[in-house]
PDB file of C-alpha atoms and ligand atoms in Angstrom:
ATOM      1  CA  UNK A   9     -39.472  18.552 -28.201  1.00  0.00           C
ATOM      2  CA  UNK A  10     -42.152  20.988 -29.618  1.00  0.00           C
ATOM      3  CA  UNK A  11     -41.826  22.452 -33.023  1.00  0.00           C
ATOM      4  CA  UNK A  12     -44.201  23.730 -35.430  1.00  0.00           C
ATOM      5  CA  UNK A  13     -44.684  24.453 -38.933  1.00  0.00           C
ATOM      6  CA  UNK A  14     -44.253  27.886 -40.493  1.00  0.00           C
ATOM      7  CA  UNK A  15     -43.729  30.366 -43.326  1.00  0.00           C
ATOM      8  CA  UNK A  16     -40.969  33.150 -42.990  1.00  0.00           C
ATOM      9  CA  UNK A  17     -39.501  35.230 -45.561  1.00  0.00           C
ATOM     10  CA  UNK A  18     -41.322  32.988 -48.539  1.00  0.00           C
ATOM     11  CA  UNK A  19     -40.092  29.761 -47.232  1.00  0.00           C
ATOM     12  CA  UNK A  20     -41.435  26.793 -45.237  1.00  0.00           C
ATOM     13  CA  UNK A  21     -39.400  26.537 -41.857  1.00  0.00           C
ATOM     14  CA  UNK A  22     -39.520  24.011 -39.241  1.00  0.00           C
ATOM     15  CA  UNK A  23     -38.965  26.079 -35.596  1.00  0.00           C
ATOM     16  CA  UNK A  24     -38.638  25.839 -31.689  1.00  0.00           C
ATOM     17  CA  UNK A  25     -40.242  27.830 -29.328  1.00  0.00           C
ATOM     18  CA  UNK A  26     -36.883  29.657 -28.037  1.00  0.00           C
ATOM     19  CA  UNK A  27     -36.527  32.396 -25.739  1.00  0.00           C
ATOM     20  CA  UNK A  28     -40.300  33.565 -26.201  1.00  0.00           C
ATOM     21  CA  UNK A  29     -39.660  33.448 -30.598  1.00  0.00           C
ATOM     22  CA  UNK A  30     -38.800  31.188 -33.178  1.00  0.00           C
ATOM     23  CA  UNK A  31     -35.519  29.737 -33.789  1.00  0.00           C
ATOM     24  CA  UNK A  32     -35.633  28.598 -37.371  1.00  0.00           C
ATOM     25  CA  UNK A  33     -33.875  25.319 -38.663  1.00  0.00           C
ATOM     26  CA  UNK A  34     -31.512  27.385 -39.795  1.00  0.00           C
ATOM     27  CA  UNK A  35     -30.223  28.941 -36.536  1.00  0.00           C
ATOM     28  CA  UNK A  36     -31.886  32.641 -37.465  1.00  0.00           C
ATOM     29  CA  UNK A  37     -34.264  33.934 -34.463  1.00  0.00           C
ATOM     30  CA  UNK A  38     -38.074  35.410 -35.994  1.00  0.00           C
ATOM     31  CA  UNK A  39     -40.184  37.001 -33.433  1.00  0.00           C
ATOM     32  CA  UNK A  40     -43.555  35.106 -33.805  1.00  0.00           C
ATOM     33  CA  UNK A  41     -45.441  37.757 -34.946  1.00  0.00           C
ATOM     34  CA  UNK A  42     -43.338  37.570 -38.266  1.00  0.00           C
ATOM     35  CA  UNK A  43     -44.130  34.103 -39.301  1.00  0.00           C
ATOM     36  CA  UNK A  44     -47.478  32.451 -40.733  1.00  0.00           C
ATOM     37  CA  UNK A  45     -48.393  29.685 -38.780  1.00  0.00           C
ATOM     38  CA  UNK A  46     -49.072  25.800 -41.172  1.00  0.00           C
ATOM     39  CA  UNK A  47     -50.761  22.942 -39.141  1.00  0.00           C
ATOM     40  CA  UNK A  48     -47.718  21.405 -37.497  1.00  0.00           C
ATOM     41  CA  UNK A  49     -47.123  17.961 -39.670  1.00  0.00           C
ATOM     42  CA  UNK A  50     -48.909  17.338 -43.034  1.00  0.00           C
ATOM     43  CA  UNK A  51     -51.970  15.042 -42.216  1.00  0.00           C
ATOM     44  CA  UNK A  52     -52.832  12.245 -43.919  1.00  0.00           C
ATOM     45  CA  UNK A  53     -55.676  10.016 -43.353  1.00  0.00           C
ATOM     46  CA  UNK A  54     -57.268  12.095 -40.581  1.00  0.00           C
ATOM     47  CA  UNK A  55     -59.726  10.722 -38.375  1.00  0.00           C
ATOM     48  CA  UNK A  56     -62.563  12.328 -35.525  1.00  0.00           C
ATOM     49  CA  UNK A  57     -64.404  11.223 -33.128  1.00  0.00           C
ATOM     50  CA  UNK A  58     -68.126  12.018 -32.311  1.00  0.00           C
ATOM     51  CA  UNK A  59     -69.409  12.299 -28.960  1.00  0.00           C
ATOM     52  CA  UNK A  60     -66.433  10.494 -27.626  1.00  0.00           C
ATOM     53  CA  UNK A  61     -67.010  12.285 -24.229  1.00  0.00           C
ATOM     54  CA  UNK A  62     -70.198  11.100 -22.259  1.00  0.00           C
ATOM     55  CA  UNK A  63     -71.022  14.603 -21.066  1.00  0.00           C
ATOM     56  CA  UNK A  64     -70.808  16.193 -24.840  1.00  0.00           C
ATOM     57  CA  UNK A  65     -72.982  13.508 -25.931  1.00  0.00           C
ATOM     58  CA  UNK A  66     -75.176  14.028 -23.303  1.00  0.00           C
ATOM     59  CA  UNK A  67     -75.262  18.455 -23.692  1.00  0.00           C
ATOM     60  CA  UNK A  68     -76.373  17.313 -27.401  1.00  0.00           C
ATOM     61  CA  UNK A  69     -78.881  14.992 -26.013  1.00  0.00           C
ATOM     62  CA  UNK A  70     -76.980  11.556 -28.559  1.00  0.00           C
ATOM     63  CA  UNK A  71     -76.790   8.616 -26.424  1.00  0.00           C
ATOM     64  CA  UNK A  72     -72.978   7.986 -25.811  1.00  0.00           C
ATOM     65  CA  UNK A  73     -71.964   5.348 -28.458  1.00  0.00           C
ATOM     66  CA  UNK A  74     -70.832   1.595 -27.884  1.00  0.00           C
ATOM     67  CA  UNK A  75     -68.419   1.065 -30.593  1.00  0.00           C
ATOM     68  CA  UNK A  76     -66.452   4.486 -31.941  1.00  0.00           C
ATOM     69  CA  UNK A  77     -68.437   6.670 -34.269  1.00  0.00           C
ATOM     70  CA  UNK A  78     -65.582   8.193 -36.336  1.00  0.00           C
ATOM     71  CA  UNK A  79     -65.585  10.352 -39.480  1.00  0.00           C
ATOM     72  CA  UNK A  80     -63.087  10.869 -41.897  1.00  0.00           C
ATOM     73  CA  UNK A  81     -61.642  14.509 -43.441  1.00  0.00           C
ATOM     74  CA  UNK A  82     -59.545  16.314 -46.053  1.00  0.00           C
ATOM     75  CA  UNK A  83     -56.670  17.826 -46.015  1.00  0.00           C
ATOM     76  CA  UNK A  84     -58.742  21.198 -47.062  1.00  0.00           C
ATOM     77  CA  UNK A  85     -60.065  21.545 -43.658  1.00  0.00           C
ATOM     78  CA  UNK A  86     -56.848  21.891 -42.096  1.00  0.00           C
ATOM     79  CA  UNK A  87     -55.508  26.046 -41.281  1.00  0.00           C
ATOM     80  CA  UNK A  88     -52.661  26.706 -38.480  1.00  0.00           C
ATOM     81  CA  UNK A  89     -52.343  28.727 -35.241  1.00  0.00           C
ATOM     82  CA  UNK A  90     -53.782  31.635 -35.665  1.00  0.00           C
ATOM     83  CA  UNK A  91     -55.871  31.075 -38.733  1.00  0.00           C
ATOM     84  CA  UNK A  92     -59.073  31.989 -39.574  1.00  0.00           C
ATOM     85  CA  UNK A  93     -62.167  30.483 -40.285  1.00  0.00           C
ATOM     86  CA  UNK A  94     -65.372  31.666 -42.176  1.00  0.00           C
ATOM     87  CA  UNK A  95     -69.119  31.576 -40.131  1.00  0.00           C
ATOM     88  CA  UNK A  96     -71.905  30.644 -43.027  1.00  0.00           C
ATOM     89  CA  UNK A  97     -73.934  33.971 -43.019  1.00  0.00           C
ATOM     90  CA  UNK A  98     -76.759  30.999 -42.985  1.00  0.00           C
ATOM     91  CA  UNK A  99     -76.032  28.921 -39.794  1.00  0.00           C
ATOM     92  CA  UNK A 100     -77.485  29.892 -36.405  1.00  0.00           C
ATOM     93  CA  UNK A 101     -74.966  27.254 -34.363  1.00  0.00           C
ATOM     94  CA  UNK A 102     -71.715  26.987 -34.704  1.00  0.00           C
ATOM     95  CA  UNK A 103     -68.999  25.548 -32.151  1.00  0.00           C
ATOM     96  CA  UNK A 104     -65.312  24.771 -31.212  1.00  0.00           C
ATOM     97  CA  UNK A 105     -64.126  21.563 -30.097  1.00  0.00           C
ATOM     98  CA  UNK A 106     -60.851  21.208 -28.488  1.00  0.00           C
ATOM     99  CA  UNK A 107     -59.325  18.268 -29.624  1.00  0.00           C
ATOM    100  CA  UNK A 108     -56.332  16.059 -28.402  1.00  0.00           C
ATOM    101  CA  UNK A 109     -54.863  15.157 -31.851  1.00  0.00           C
ATOM    102  CA  UNK A 110     -52.774  12.162 -31.836  1.00  0.00           C
ATOM    103  CA  UNK A 111     -50.293  11.710 -34.963  1.00  0.00           C
ATOM    104  CA  UNK A 112     -49.250   7.909 -35.881  1.00  0.00           C
ATOM    105  CA  UNK A 113     -45.710   7.384 -36.049  1.00  0.00           C
ATOM    106  CA  UNK A 114     -45.389   4.321 -37.710  1.00  0.00           C
ATOM    107  CA  UNK A 115     -47.591   1.711 -40.037  1.00  0.00           C
ATOM    108  CA  UNK A 116     -49.911   0.279 -37.487  1.00  0.00           C
ATOM    109  CA  UNK A 117     -51.797  -2.793 -38.278  1.00  0.00           C
ATOM    110  CA  UNK A 118     -53.735  -5.301 -35.862  1.00  0.00           C
ATOM    111  CA  UNK A 119     -52.386  -3.462 -32.689  1.00  0.00           C
ATOM    112  CA  UNK A 120     -52.760  -4.176 -29.350  1.00  0.00           C
ATOM    113  CA  UNK A 121     -53.947  -1.385 -27.338  1.00  0.00           C
ATOM    114  CA  UNK A 122     -51.400  -2.906 -24.491  1.00  0.00           C
ATOM    115  CA  UNK A 123     -48.607  -1.653 -27.395  1.00  0.00           C
ATOM    116  CA  UNK A 124     -50.309   1.235 -29.119  1.00  0.00           C
ATOM    117  CA  UNK A 125     -48.587   4.074 -27.543  1.00  0.00           C
ATOM    118  CA  UNK A 126     -45.783   2.469 -29.881  1.00  0.00           C
ATOM    119  CA  UNK A 127     -46.891   3.434 -33.077  1.00  0.00           C
ATOM    120  CA  UNK A 128     -47.838   7.265 -31.647  1.00  0.00           C
ATOM    121  CA  UNK A 129     -44.876   9.589 -32.927  1.00  0.00           C
ATOM    122  CA  UNK A 130     -46.636  12.529 -31.391  1.00  0.00           C
ATOM    123  CA  UNK A 131     -49.787  15.551 -29.868  1.00  0.00           C
ATOM    124  CA  UNK A 132     -51.264  18.445 -30.962  1.00  0.00           C
ATOM    125  CA  UNK A 133     -54.128  20.195 -30.508  1.00  0.00           C
ATOM    126  CA  UNK A 134     -56.715  20.191 -32.799  1.00  0.00           C
ATOM    127  CA  UNK A 135     -60.418  22.690 -32.856  1.00  0.00           C
ATOM    128  CA  UNK A 136     -62.779  20.347 -34.805  1.00  0.00           C
ATOM    129  CA  UNK A 137     -65.148  23.161 -35.395  1.00  0.00           C
ATOM    130  CA  UNK A 138     -69.357  22.038 -36.181  1.00  0.00           C
ATOM    131  CA  UNK A 139     -71.812  23.762 -38.062  1.00  0.00           C
ATOM    132  CA  UNK A 140     -74.655  22.087 -36.815  1.00  0.00           C
ATOM    133  CA  UNK A 141     -77.730  23.278 -38.620  1.00  0.00           C
ATOM    134  CA  UNK A 142     -76.282  21.230 -41.335  1.00  0.00           C
ATOM    135  CA  UNK A 143     -76.991  18.367 -39.199  1.00  0.00           C
ATOM    136  CA  UNK A 144     -79.136  16.087 -40.673  1.00  0.00           C
ATOM    137  CA  UNK A 145     -78.573  12.880 -38.420  1.00  0.00           C
ATOM    138  CA  UNK A 146     -75.993  10.242 -37.827  1.00  0.00           C
ATOM    139  CA  UNK A 147     -76.365   8.174 -41.659  1.00  0.00           C
ATOM    140  CA  UNK A 148     -75.452  10.462 -43.591  1.00  0.00           C
ATOM    141  CA  UNK A 149     -71.303  11.599 -44.134  1.00  0.00           C
ATOM    142  CA  UNK A 150     -71.430  14.917 -41.873  1.00  0.00           C
ATOM    143  CA  UNK A 151     -69.098  17.055 -44.816  1.00  0.00           C
ATOM    144  CA  UNK A 152     -71.059  20.026 -44.373  1.00  0.00           C
ATOM    145  CA  UNK A 153     -70.619  19.705 -40.622  1.00  0.00           C
ATOM    146  CA  UNK A 154     -67.401  18.972 -40.586  1.00  0.00           C
ATOM    147  CA  UNK A 155     -65.719  19.774 -43.637  1.00  0.00           C
ATOM    148  CA  UNK A 156     -65.632  23.233 -44.961  1.00  0.00           C
ATOM    149  CA  UNK A 157     -62.297  24.603 -46.130  1.00  0.00           C
ATOM    150  CA  UNK A 158     -60.303  26.112 -42.785  1.00  0.00           C
ATOM    151  CA  UNK A 159     -62.071  25.093 -40.013  1.00  0.00           C
ATOM    152  CA  UNK A 160     -60.363  22.441 -38.703  1.00  0.00           C
ATOM    153  CA  UNK A 161     -57.198  24.339 -36.412  1.00  0.00           C
ATOM    154  CA  UNK A 162     -54.000  22.744 -35.644  1.00  0.00           C
ATOM    155  CA  UNK A 163     -51.439  23.468 -33.589  1.00  0.00           C
ATOM    156  CA  UNK A 164     -49.492  25.146 -32.823  1.00  0.00           C
ATOM    157  CA  UNK A 165     -46.751  22.283 -31.867  1.00  0.00           C
ATOM    158  CA  UNK A 166     -45.842  19.301 -32.394  1.00  0.00           C
ATOM    159  CA  UNK A 167     -44.716  17.257 -28.812  1.00  0.00           C
ATOM    160  CA  UNK A 168     -42.983  14.274 -28.701  1.00  0.00           C
ATOM    161  CA  UNK A 169     -45.230  11.289 -27.806  1.00  0.00           C
ATOM    162  CA  UNK A 170     -42.520  10.610 -25.551  1.00  0.00           C
ATOM    163  CA  UNK A 171     -43.312  14.692 -23.371  1.00  0.00           C
ATOM    164  CA  UNK A 172     -46.431  13.752 -22.385  1.00  0.00           C
ATOM    165  CA  UNK A 173     -46.341  11.749 -19.463  1.00  0.00           C
ATOM    166  CA  UNK A 174     -50.091  10.979 -19.467  1.00  0.00           C
ATOM    167  CA  UNK A 175     -51.764  11.979 -22.398  1.00  0.00           C
ATOM    168  CA  UNK A 176     -55.267  10.379 -20.971  1.00  0.00           C
ATOM    169  CA  UNK A 177     -54.972  12.760 -17.628  1.00  0.00           C
ATOM    170  CA  UNK A 178     -54.664  16.453 -19.452  1.00  0.00           C
ATOM    171  CA  UNK A 179     -56.999  18.964 -19.155  1.00  0.00           C
ATOM    172  CA  UNK A 180     -58.271  20.696 -22.119  1.00  0.00           C
ATOM    173  CA  UNK A 181     -59.903  24.618 -22.174  1.00  0.00           C
ATOM    174  CA  UNK A 182     -61.448  26.962 -24.382  1.00  0.00           C
ATOM    175  CA  UNK A 183     -61.203  30.518 -23.795  1.00  0.00           C
ATOM    176  CA  UNK A 184     -63.826  32.676 -26.566  1.00  0.00           C
ATOM    177  CA  UNK A 185     -62.523  36.159 -26.315  1.00  0.00           C
ATOM    178  CA  UNK A 186     -60.665  35.081 -23.354  1.00  0.00           C
ATOM    179  CA  UNK A 187     -63.600  33.269 -20.702  1.00  0.00           C
ATOM    180  CA  UNK A 188     -63.631  30.170 -20.292  1.00  0.00           C
ATOM    181  CA  UNK A 189     -65.703  28.256 -21.746  1.00  0.00           C
ATOM    182  CA  UNK A 190     -65.329  24.768 -21.808  1.00  0.00           C
ATOM    183  CA  UNK A 191     -63.557  22.807 -19.921  1.00  0.00           C
ATOM    184  CA  UNK A 192     -63.143  18.896 -18.890  1.00  0.00           C
ATOM    185  CA  UNK A 193     -60.230  16.112 -19.210  1.00  0.00           C
ATOM    186  CA  UNK A 194     -58.891  13.579 -21.330  1.00  0.00           C
ATOM    187  CA  UNK A 195     -59.651  10.926 -19.057  1.00  0.00           C
ATOM    188  CA  UNK A 196     -62.995  11.489 -19.546  1.00  0.00           C
ATOM    189  CA  UNK A 197     -62.785   9.546 -22.915  1.00  0.00           C
ATOM    190  CA  UNK A 198     -65.444   6.855 -23.869  1.00  0.00           C
ATOM    191  CA  UNK A 199     -62.428   5.032 -25.851  1.00  0.00           C
ATOM    192  CA  UNK A 200     -59.267   6.484 -25.215  1.00  0.00           C
ATOM    193  CA  UNK A 201     -56.244   6.439 -27.296  1.00  0.00           C
ATOM    194  CA  UNK A 202     -55.127   2.673 -26.851  1.00  0.00           C
ATOM    195  CA  UNK A 203     -58.626   1.772 -27.855  1.00  0.00           C
ATOM    196  CA  UNK A 204     -58.700   4.016 -30.900  1.00  0.00           C
ATOM    197  CA  UNK A 205     -55.412   2.667 -32.680  1.00  0.00           C
ATOM    198  CA  UNK A 206     -56.719  -0.926 -31.262  1.00  0.00           C
ATOM    199  CA  UNK A 207     -60.072  -0.234 -33.275  1.00  0.00           C
ATOM    200  CA  UNK A 208     -58.644   1.340 -36.310  1.00  0.00           C
ATOM    201  CA  UNK A 209     -56.293  -0.989 -36.931  1.00  0.00           C
ATOM    202  CA  UNK A 210     -57.660  -3.543 -36.872  1.00  0.00           C
ATOM    203  CA  UNK A 211     -60.183  -2.896 -40.071  1.00  0.00           C
ATOM    204  CA  UNK A 212     -57.381  -0.693 -41.778  1.00  0.00           C
ATOM    205  CA  UNK A 213     -53.631  -0.325 -41.905  1.00  0.00           C
ATOM    206  CA  UNK A 214     -52.744   3.234 -39.757  1.00  0.00           C
ATOM    207  CA  UNK A 215     -49.620   5.127 -41.082  1.00  0.00           C
ATOM    208  CA  UNK A 216     -46.826   8.058 -40.322  1.00  0.00           C
ATOM    209  CA  UNK A 217     -49.080  11.396 -40.339  1.00  0.00           C
ATOM    210  CA  UNK A 218     -52.463   9.711 -40.125  1.00  0.00           C
ATOM    211  CA  UNK A 219     -54.293  11.920 -36.684  1.00  0.00           C
ATOM    212  CA  UNK A 220     -56.702  10.707 -34.821  1.00  0.00           C
ATOM    213  CA  UNK A 221     -59.491  13.905 -33.373  1.00  0.00           C
ATOM    214  CA  UNK A 222     -60.335  12.039 -30.135  1.00  0.00           C
ATOM    215  CA  UNK A 223     -63.319  13.985 -29.364  1.00  0.00           C
ATOM    216  CA  UNK A 224     -64.728  16.871 -26.952  1.00  0.00           C
ATOM    217  CA  UNK A 225     -66.160  17.620 -23.921  1.00  0.00           C
ATOM    218  CA  UNK A 226     -68.757  19.690 -22.860  1.00  0.00           C
ATOM    219  CA  UNK A 227     -69.017  23.627 -22.799  1.00  0.00           C
ATOM    220  CA  UNK A 228     -69.717  23.679 -26.404  1.00  0.00           C
ATOM    221  CA  UNK A 229     -71.035  26.838 -27.741  1.00  0.00           C
ATOM    222  CA  UNK A 230     -72.071  29.088 -29.784  1.00  0.00           C
ATOM    223  CA  UNK A 231     -69.455  31.643 -31.621  1.00  0.00           C
ATOM    224  CA  UNK A 232     -69.458  34.475 -33.592  1.00  0.00           C
ATOM    225  CA  UNK A 233     -67.486  36.581 -36.527  1.00  0.00           C
ATOM    226  CA  UNK A 234     -64.790  38.060 -35.048  1.00  0.00           C
ATOM    227  CA  UNK A 235     -64.611  35.901 -31.784  1.00  0.00           C
ATOM    228  CA  UNK A 236     -61.200  35.214 -30.886  1.00  0.00           C
ATOM    229  CA  UNK A 237     -60.915  31.059 -29.763  1.00  0.00           C
ATOM    230  CA  UNK A 238     -58.544  29.565 -28.269  1.00  0.00           C
ATOM    231  CA  UNK A 239     -58.025  25.969 -27.094  1.00  0.00           C
ATOM    232  CA  UNK A 240     -55.617  24.839 -25.034  1.00  0.00           C
ATOM    233  CA  UNK A 241     -54.304  21.517 -23.952  1.00  0.00           C
ATOM    234  CA  UNK A 242     -52.246  20.645 -20.780  1.00  0.00           C
ATOM    235  CA  UNK A 243     -48.982  20.739 -22.496  1.00  0.00           C
ATOM    236  CA  UNK A 244     -49.394  21.672 -25.954  1.00  0.00           C
ATOM    237  CA  UNK A 245     -49.766  24.899 -25.139  1.00  0.00           C
ATOM    238  CA  UNK A 246     -52.429  27.163 -26.707  1.00  0.00           C
ATOM    239  CA  UNK A 247     -54.551  26.874 -30.449  1.00  0.00           C
ATOM    240  CA  UNK A 248     -55.671  30.223 -31.583  1.00  0.00           C
ATOM    241  CA  UNK A 249     -58.437  31.247 -34.479  1.00  0.00           C
ATOM    242  CA  UNK A 250     -60.586  34.115 -35.062  1.00  0.00           C
ATOM    243  CA  UNK A 251     -64.319  33.522 -36.175  1.00  0.00           C
ATOM    244  CA  UNK A 252     -64.418  36.111 -39.850  1.00  0.00           C
ATOM    245  CA  UNK A 253     -67.114  36.661 -42.495  1.00  0.00           C
ATOM    246  CA  UNK A 254     -67.208  35.227 -45.947  1.00  0.00           C
ATOM    247  CA  UNK A 255     -63.713  36.031 -47.716  1.00  0.00           C
TER     248      UNK A 255
HETATM  249 MG1   MG B 310     -65.472  16.542 -32.653  1.00  0.00          MG
END
């Protein structure tokens, strides 16, 4: 099942797609353009992988890591489908990153990779924008690069785990103003979903609502104010975002 969280008429509702519209949990049908989309779940601890596709690492002139390179994101950074993300005036290189987001569904500690999918509740799309001007090196926390307000669109749908037959074989695509600029497949991750859950749960407890942003393939290009960026993953839909000036 696919479900969204939306604001309609002053209240937050769960919504499912129905005949080109949204069906709210109350049963009421509303047009999509009458709602404000929230991230489809409330993220708890949010992990993000750096350089988890070899082709993206090489386009940035980095070596592929031999152990997962993980950083954390705070709740300030998430924004829903059809949201807006600011491009700071002083940056010269801001790029999107289309990523499969894996949502944890139950407490996980010392999970073996063979059992990892038992701990997955579902999936959504993340757009993990990066502001490369602020990147100093990988030995400093990259807050100004990766944790700015509303710079991580998430959604539109929370898709149940069992609705995705093989999450390690999904096409990812990004379109900027309708033009295809990024294309890849989750099968080219360096560390796959089972390995990431095994790795993280080997030294910390994962909990319901934690989310892992699994990295992005090559094809990350600069975006500008006014651009509409659509990140798409097979089976999960299309997540739209618009780049704006300072608000
Ligand atoms: Mg990323």
